[in-house]
XYZ file of C-alpha atoms in Angstrom:
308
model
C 126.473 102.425 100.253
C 124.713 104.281 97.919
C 123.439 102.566 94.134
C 124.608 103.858 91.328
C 121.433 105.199 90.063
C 121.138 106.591 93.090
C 124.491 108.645 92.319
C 123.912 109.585 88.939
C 119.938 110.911 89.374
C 121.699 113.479 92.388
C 123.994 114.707 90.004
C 121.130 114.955 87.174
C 119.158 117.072 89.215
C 121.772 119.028 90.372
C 122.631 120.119 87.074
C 119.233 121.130 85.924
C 118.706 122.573 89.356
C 115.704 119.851 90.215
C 114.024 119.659 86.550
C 113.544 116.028 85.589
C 111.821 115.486 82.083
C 111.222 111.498 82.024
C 112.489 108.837 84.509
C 113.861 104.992 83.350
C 113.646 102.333 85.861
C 114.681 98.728 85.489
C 114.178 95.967 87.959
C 115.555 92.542 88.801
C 119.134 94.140 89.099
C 119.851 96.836 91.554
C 123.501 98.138 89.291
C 125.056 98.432 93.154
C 128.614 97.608 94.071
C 129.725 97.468 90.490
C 132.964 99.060 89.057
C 130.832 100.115 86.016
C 127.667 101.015 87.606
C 127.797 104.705 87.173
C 128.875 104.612 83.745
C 125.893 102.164 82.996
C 123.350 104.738 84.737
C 124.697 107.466 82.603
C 124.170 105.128 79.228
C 120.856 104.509 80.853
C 120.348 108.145 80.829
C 121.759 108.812 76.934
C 119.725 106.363 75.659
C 116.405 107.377 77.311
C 117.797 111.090 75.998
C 118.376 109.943 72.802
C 114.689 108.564 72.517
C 112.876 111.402 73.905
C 114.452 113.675 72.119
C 116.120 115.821 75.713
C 118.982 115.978 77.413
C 120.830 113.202 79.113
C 120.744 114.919 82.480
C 116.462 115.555 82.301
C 116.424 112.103 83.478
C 116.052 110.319 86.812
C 117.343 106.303 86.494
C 116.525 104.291 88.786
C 117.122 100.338 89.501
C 116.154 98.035 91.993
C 116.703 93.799 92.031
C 119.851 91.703 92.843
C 123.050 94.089 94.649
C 126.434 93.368 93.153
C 125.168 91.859 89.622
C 126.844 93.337 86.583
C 123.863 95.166 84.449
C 123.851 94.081 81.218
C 123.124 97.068 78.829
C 122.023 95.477 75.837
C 118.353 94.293 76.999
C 118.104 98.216 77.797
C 119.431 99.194 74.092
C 116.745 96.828 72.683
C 114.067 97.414 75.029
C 114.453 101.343 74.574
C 112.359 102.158 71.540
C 109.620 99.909 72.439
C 109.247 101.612 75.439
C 108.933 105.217 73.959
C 106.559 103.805 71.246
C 104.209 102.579 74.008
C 103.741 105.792 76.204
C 100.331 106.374 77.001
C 98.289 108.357 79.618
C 97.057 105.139 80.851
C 100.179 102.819 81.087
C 100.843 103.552 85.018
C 99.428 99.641 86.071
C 102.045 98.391 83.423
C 104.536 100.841 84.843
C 103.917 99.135 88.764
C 104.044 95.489 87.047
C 107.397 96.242 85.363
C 109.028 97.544 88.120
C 108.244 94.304 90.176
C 111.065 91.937 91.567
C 109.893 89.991 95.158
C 106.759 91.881 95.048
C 103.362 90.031 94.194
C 100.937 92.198 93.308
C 102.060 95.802 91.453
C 101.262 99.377 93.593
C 99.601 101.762 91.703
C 97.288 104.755 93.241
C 95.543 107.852 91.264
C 92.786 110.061 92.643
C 91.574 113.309 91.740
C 91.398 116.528 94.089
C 89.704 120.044 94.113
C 91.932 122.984 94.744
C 89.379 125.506 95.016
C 87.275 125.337 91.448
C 90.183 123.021 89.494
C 90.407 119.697 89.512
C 94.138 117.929 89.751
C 95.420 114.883 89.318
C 98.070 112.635 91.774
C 99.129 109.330 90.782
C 101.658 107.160 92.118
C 103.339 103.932 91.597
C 105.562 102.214 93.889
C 107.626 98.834 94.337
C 108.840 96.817 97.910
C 108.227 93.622 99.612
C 111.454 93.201 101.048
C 114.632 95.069 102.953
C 111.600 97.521 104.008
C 112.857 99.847 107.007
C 113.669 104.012 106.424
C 115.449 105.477 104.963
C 112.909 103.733 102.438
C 114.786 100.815 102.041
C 114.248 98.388 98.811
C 112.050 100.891 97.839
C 111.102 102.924 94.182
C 108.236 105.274 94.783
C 106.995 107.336 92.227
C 104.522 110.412 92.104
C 103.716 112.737 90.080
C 100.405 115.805 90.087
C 99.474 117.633 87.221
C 99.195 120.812 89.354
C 102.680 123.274 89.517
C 104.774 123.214 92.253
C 107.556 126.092 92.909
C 110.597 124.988 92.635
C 111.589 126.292 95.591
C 108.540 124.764 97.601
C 108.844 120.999 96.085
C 111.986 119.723 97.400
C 110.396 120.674 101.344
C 107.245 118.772 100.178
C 108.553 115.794 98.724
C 110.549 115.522 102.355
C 107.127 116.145 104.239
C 105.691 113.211 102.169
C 108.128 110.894 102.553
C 107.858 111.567 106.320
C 104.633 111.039 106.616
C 104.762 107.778 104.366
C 107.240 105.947 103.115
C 109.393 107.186 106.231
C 107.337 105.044 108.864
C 107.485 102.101 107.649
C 109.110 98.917 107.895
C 108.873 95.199 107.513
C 112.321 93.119 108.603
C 114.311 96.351 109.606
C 116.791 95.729 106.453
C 117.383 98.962 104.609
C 118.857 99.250 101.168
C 121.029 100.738 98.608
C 118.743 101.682 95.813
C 115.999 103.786 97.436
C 114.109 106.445 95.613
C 111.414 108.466 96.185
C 110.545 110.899 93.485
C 107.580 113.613 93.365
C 106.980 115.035 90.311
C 105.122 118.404 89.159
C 104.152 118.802 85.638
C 102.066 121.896 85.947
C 99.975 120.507 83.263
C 97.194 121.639 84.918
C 94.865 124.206 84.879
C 95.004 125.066 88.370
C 97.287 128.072 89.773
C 101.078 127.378 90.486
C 101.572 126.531 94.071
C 104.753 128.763 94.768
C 104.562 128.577 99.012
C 103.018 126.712 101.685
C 101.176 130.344 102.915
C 99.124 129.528 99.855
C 95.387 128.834 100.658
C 95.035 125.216 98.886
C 98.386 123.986 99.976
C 97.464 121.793 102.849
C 94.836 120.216 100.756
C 97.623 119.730 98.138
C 99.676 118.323 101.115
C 97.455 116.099 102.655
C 96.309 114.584 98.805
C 100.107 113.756 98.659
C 100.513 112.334 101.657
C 97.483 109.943 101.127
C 98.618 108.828 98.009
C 102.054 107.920 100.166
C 100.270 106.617 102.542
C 98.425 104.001 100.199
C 101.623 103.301 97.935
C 103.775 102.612 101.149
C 101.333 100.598 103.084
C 100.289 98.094 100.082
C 104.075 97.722 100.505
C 103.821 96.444 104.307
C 100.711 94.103 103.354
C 102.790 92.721 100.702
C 105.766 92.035 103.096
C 107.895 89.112 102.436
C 106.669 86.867 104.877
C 104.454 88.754 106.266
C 100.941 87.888 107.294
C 99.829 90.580 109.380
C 99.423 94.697 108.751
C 100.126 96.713 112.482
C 99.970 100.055 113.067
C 101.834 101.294 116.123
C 100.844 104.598 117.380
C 102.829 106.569 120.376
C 101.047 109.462 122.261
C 102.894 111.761 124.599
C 106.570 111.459 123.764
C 108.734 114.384 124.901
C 108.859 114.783 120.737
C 108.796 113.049 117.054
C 112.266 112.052 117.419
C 111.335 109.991 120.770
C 108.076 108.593 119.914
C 110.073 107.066 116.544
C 112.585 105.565 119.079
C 109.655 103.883 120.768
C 107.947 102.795 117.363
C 110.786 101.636 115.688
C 111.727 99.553 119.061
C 108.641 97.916 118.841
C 107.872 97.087 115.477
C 111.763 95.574 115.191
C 111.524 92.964 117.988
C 111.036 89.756 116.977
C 109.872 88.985 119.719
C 106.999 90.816 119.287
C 107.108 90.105 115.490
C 106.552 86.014 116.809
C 103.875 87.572 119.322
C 102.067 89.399 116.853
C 102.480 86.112 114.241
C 100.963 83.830 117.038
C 98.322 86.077 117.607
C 99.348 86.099 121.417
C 98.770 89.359 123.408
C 101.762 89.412 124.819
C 102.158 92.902 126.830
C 105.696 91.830 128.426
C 107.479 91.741 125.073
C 106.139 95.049 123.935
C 106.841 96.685 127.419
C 110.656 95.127 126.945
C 111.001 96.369 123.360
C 109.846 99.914 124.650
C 112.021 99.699 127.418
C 114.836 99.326 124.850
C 114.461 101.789 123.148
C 117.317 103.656 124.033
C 115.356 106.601 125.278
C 117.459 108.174 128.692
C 115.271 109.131 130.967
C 112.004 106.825 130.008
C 110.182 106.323 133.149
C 108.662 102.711 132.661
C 106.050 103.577 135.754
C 104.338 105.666 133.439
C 103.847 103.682 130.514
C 100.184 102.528 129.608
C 99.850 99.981 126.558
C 96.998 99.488 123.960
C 95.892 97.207 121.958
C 93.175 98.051 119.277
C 90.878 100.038 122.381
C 91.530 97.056 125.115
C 94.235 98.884 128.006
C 96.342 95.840 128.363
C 99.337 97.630 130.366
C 98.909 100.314 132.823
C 101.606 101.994 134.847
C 104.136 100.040 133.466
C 102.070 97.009 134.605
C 99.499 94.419 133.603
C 96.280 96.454 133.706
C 94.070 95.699 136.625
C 90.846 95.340 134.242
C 92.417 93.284 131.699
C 92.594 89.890 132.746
């Protein structure tokens, strides 16, 4: 079940083959599971258009809050010119704040990066508490760098990012219907375009990205609802990516190990059980060893003989 925001952005971008000029975001009401929801999306759109001064399809809407509420328009009509009239080079804090529902403190991340002798720009904003669990669930992420992207190249990176971020997280395993992760390239930059990843200063680009991700869709897991505890869990020596996520996404879903991990109680048996079920064929459990933090709690699919 895709939003409706979610509908009308892919058909924006289709029809300016990926150029966005300006995105519109409301929260508190998610414009999902509604017979008008497209056709409010698309208002959302005009009027943002009609504002700025582009066209209706240069702009990415997006909505998070309460699924299967009718969105009242009007609040949007009024709120419109306000919101043009305060654009400012410094308004990305407010930005977070506004795009708040469950959430308790607003996401917001900037830092500046050398590519060779220029200096760029990457700031993001992001919103999630709960329904956290890929495909990004409850989730708006937003980030934009002043440096140019190709066209061609930006759609592979914003995947890679989202991989490496907002992709590996989760907090109650719920996913939703509204989420979006957008990247952004203004080119407003001094620096070079970036036109293909054999360019010299695109891993640095990369990796910036992905730490900005990283940051935006972490503060999301600390701000879990509920949730009073941040784990990583890390899996070495999986056949592959696709199997070590099997394993991850085993664990970090029990709640079992959820209650565990809440009692602070190392209990090794639940996290061996929730490995064990993760569905992967031909897991051997006799080969399993088990960390936690640097202490070897679980070796050959056993309690570990020095950990007592």
């Amino acid at each position: 079940v895709k939003g409706a925001p979610i509908i009308v952005t892919k058909k924006n971008l289709k029809k300016t083959g990926g150029v966005a000029r300006a995105v519109i975001v409301n929260s508190k009401n998610a414009n999902t599971c509604n017979a008008d929801g497209e056709e409010k999306a698309e208002k959302m759109c005009s009027l943002a258009a009609n504002a700025l001064g582009i066209k209706s399809e240069e702009i990415i809407v997006a909505s998070t809050g309460v699924i299967g509420q009718v969105l009242p328009i009007e609040p949007i009509e009024a709120g419109i010119k306000p919101l043009v009239d305060g654009l400012s080079y410094t308004g990305n804090e407010a930005a977070a704040t506004a795009i708040m529902t469950t959430d308790t403190v607003p996401k917001c991340v900037s830092q500046r990066v050398m590519l060779d002798d220029d200096e760029i720009t990457i700031t993001g904003i992001s919103k999630g508490s709960g329904m956290i669990e890929p495909h990004m669930a409850t989730m708006l992420g937003f980030i934009a760098t002043d440096v140019a992207i190709g066209q061609d190249l930006i759609g592979k990176v914003v995947k890679m990012v989202a991989d490496a971020s907002y992709n590996r997280i989760t907090v109650d395993g719920d996913t939703s219907t509204n989420d979006s992760f957008v990247l952004i390239s203004t080119g407003c930059s001094n620096a070079r375009p970036i036109e293909s990843m054999d360019d010299p200063r695109f891993d640095d680009l990369l990796d910036s990205l992905i730490e900005v991700g990283q940051k935006l869709s972490q503060a999301m897991v600390r701000d879990g609802e509920g949730a009073t505890k941040f784990i990583t869990i890390t899996v070495e020596d999986a056949k592959n990516e696709a199997e070590a996520l099997k394993v991850a996404y085993a664990v970090a879903h029990s709640p079992l190990v959820k209650t565990a991990f809440f009692a602070s109680d190392p209990n090794l048996g639940r996290i061996l059980a929730a490995v064990g079920n993760s569905k992967i064929p031909d897991l051997d459990a006799t080969k399993v060893s088990l960390w936690l933090d640097d202490v070897l709690v679980a070796k050959n699919g056993g309690r570990a003989p020095e950990y007592m």
